[in-house]
PDB file of C-alpha atoms in Angstrom:
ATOM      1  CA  UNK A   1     -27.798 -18.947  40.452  1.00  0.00           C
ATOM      2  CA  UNK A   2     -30.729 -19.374  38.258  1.00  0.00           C
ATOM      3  CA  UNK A   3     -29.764 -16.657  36.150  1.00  0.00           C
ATOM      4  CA  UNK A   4     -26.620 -17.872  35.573  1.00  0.00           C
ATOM      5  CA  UNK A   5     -27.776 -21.322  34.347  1.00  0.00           C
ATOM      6  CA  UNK A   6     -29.839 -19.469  31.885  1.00  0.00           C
ATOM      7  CA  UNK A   7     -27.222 -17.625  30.528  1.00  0.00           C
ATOM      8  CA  UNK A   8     -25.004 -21.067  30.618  1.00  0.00           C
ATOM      9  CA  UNK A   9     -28.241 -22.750  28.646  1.00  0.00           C
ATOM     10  CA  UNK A  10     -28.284 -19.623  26.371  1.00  0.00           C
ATOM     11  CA  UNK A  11     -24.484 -19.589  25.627  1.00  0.00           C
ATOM     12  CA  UNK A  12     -24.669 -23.767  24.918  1.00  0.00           C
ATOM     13  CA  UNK A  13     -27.709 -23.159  22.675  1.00  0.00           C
ATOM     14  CA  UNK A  14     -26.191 -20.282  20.641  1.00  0.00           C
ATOM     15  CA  UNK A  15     -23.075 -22.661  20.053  1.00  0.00           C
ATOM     16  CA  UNK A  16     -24.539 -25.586  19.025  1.00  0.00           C
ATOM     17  CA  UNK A  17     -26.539 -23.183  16.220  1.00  0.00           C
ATOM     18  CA  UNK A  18     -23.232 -22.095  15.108  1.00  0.00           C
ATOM     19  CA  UNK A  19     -21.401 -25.106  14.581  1.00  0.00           C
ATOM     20  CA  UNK A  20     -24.400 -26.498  13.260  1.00  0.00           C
ATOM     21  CA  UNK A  21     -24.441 -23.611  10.549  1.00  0.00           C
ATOM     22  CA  UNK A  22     -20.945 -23.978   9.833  1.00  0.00           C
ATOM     23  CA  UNK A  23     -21.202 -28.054   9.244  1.00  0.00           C
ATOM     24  CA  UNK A  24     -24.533 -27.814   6.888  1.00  0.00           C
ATOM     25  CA  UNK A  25     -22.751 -24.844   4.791  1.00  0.00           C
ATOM     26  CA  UNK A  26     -20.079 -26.235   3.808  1.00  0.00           C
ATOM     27  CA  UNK A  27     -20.951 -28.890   2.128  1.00  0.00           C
ATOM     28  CA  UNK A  28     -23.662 -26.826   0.049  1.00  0.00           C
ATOM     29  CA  UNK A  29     -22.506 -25.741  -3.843  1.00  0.00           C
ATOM     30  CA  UNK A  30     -22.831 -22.352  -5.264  1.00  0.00           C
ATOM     31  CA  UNK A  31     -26.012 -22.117  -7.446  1.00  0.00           C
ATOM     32  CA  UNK A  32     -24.754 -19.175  -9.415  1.00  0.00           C
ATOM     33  CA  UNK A  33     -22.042 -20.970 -11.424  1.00  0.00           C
ATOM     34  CA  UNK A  34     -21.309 -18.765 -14.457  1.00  0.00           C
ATOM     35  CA  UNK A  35     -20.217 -19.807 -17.385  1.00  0.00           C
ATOM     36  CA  UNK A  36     -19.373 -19.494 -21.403  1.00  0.00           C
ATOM     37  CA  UNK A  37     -19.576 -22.393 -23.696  1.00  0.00           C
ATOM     38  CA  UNK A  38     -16.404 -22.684 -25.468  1.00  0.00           C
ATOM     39  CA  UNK A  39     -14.350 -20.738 -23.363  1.00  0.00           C
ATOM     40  CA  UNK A  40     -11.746 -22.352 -21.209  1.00  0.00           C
ATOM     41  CA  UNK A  41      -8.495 -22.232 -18.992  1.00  0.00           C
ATOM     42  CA  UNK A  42      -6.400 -23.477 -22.119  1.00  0.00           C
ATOM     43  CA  UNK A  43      -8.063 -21.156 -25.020  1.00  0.00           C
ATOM     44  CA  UNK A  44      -8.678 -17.987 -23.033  1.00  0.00           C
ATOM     45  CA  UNK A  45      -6.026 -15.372 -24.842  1.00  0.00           C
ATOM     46  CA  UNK A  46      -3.556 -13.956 -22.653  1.00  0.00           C
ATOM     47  CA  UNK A  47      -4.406 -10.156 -21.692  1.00  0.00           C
ATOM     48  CA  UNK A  48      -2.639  -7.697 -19.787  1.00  0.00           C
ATOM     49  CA  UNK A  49      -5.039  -5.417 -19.057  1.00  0.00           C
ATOM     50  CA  UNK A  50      -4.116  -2.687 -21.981  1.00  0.00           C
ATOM     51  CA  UNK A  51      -6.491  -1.010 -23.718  1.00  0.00           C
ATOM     52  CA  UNK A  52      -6.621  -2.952 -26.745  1.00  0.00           C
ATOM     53  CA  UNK A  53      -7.979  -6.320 -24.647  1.00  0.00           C
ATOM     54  CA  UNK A  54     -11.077  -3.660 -23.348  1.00  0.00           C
ATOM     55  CA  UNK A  55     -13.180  -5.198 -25.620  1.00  0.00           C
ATOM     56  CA  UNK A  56     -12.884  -8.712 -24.890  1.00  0.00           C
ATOM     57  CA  UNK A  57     -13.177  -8.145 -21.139  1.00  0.00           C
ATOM     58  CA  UNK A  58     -16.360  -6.329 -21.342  1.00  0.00           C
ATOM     59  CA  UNK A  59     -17.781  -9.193 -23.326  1.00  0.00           C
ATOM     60  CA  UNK A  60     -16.760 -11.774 -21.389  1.00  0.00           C
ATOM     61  CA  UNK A  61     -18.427  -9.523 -18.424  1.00  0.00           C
ATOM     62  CA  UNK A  62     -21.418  -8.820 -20.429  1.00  0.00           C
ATOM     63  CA  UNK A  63     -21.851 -12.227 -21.113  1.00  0.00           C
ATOM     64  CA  UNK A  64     -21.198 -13.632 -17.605  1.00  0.00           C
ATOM     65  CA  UNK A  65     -23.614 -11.293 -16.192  1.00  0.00           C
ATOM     66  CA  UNK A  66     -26.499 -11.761 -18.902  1.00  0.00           C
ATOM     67  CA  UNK A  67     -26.304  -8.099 -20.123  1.00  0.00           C
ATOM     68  CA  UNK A  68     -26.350  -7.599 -23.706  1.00  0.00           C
ATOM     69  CA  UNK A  69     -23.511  -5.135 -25.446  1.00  0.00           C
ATOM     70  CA  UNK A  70     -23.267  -2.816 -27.940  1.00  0.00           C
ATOM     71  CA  UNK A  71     -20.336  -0.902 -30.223  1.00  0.00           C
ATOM     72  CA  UNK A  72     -20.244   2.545 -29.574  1.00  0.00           C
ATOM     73  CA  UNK A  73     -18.099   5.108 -31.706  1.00  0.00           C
ATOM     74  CA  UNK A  74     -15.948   7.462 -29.240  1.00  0.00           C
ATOM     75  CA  UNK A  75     -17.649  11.291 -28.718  1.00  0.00           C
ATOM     76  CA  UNK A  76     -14.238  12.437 -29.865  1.00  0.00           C
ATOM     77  CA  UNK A  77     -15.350  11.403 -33.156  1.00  0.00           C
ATOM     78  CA  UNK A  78     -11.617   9.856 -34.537  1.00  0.00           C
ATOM     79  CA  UNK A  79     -13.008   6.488 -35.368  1.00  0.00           C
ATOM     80  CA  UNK A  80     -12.480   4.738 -32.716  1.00  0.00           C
ATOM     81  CA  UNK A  81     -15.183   2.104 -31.399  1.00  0.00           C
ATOM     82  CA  UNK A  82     -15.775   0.409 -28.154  1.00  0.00           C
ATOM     83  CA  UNK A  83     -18.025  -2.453 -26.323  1.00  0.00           C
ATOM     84  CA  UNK A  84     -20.329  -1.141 -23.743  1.00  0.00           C
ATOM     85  CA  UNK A  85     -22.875  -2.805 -21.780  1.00  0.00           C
ATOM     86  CA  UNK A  86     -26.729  -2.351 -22.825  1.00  0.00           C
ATOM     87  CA  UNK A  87     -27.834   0.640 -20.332  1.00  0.00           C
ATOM     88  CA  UNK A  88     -31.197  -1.203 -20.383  1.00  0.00           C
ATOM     89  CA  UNK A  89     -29.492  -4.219 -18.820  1.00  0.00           C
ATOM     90  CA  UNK A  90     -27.603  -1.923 -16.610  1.00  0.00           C
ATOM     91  CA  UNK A  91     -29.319   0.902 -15.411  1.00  0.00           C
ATOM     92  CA  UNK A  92     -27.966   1.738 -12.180  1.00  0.00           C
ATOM     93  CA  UNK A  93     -24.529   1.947 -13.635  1.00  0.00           C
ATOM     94  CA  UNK A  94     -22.828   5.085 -14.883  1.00  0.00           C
ATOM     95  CA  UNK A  95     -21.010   3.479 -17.653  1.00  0.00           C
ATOM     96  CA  UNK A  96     -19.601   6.260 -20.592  1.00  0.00           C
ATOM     97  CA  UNK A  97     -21.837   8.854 -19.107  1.00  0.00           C
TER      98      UNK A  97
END
């Protein structure tokens, strides 16, 4: 009988920590709010997710995430140029390796 009160106490306890933890973190905001100055709902360009809107997202990311970025001209060698993130900023990431 005894052990069953315990376990009673023990299940009452562990419930009341739950609810408890549900009710104080809810109300609790999310420190890491990221954001751009200038850039809103209403003057963000529409993209599609081609190729030619690369750039922009990886600046946007770059910027949300505190990384610098840098152009980088294709190995291929045909003139064509892209945004990268700074490997520095990144450096567990295997970005245009």
């Amino acid at each position: 009988m005894l052990k069953r009160l315990n376990l009673r106490n023990l299940a009452a306890i562990a419930l009341c920590f739950a609810v408890a933890a549900i009710f104080l973190g809810c109300d609790r905001e999310d420190d890491m709010l990221f954001e751009i100055d200038g850039l809103t709902v209403d003057n963000y360009p529409r993209v599609d997710g081609s190729s030619s809107t690369q750039p922009l997202n990886t600046l946007i990311a770059c910027k949300l995430l505190g990384w610098r970025c840098e152009w980088r001209s294709l190995m291929e060698g045909n003139g064509t140029w892209h945004l990268e993130p700074n490997r520095e900023d990144a450096p567990d990431m295997r970005y245009g390796q």
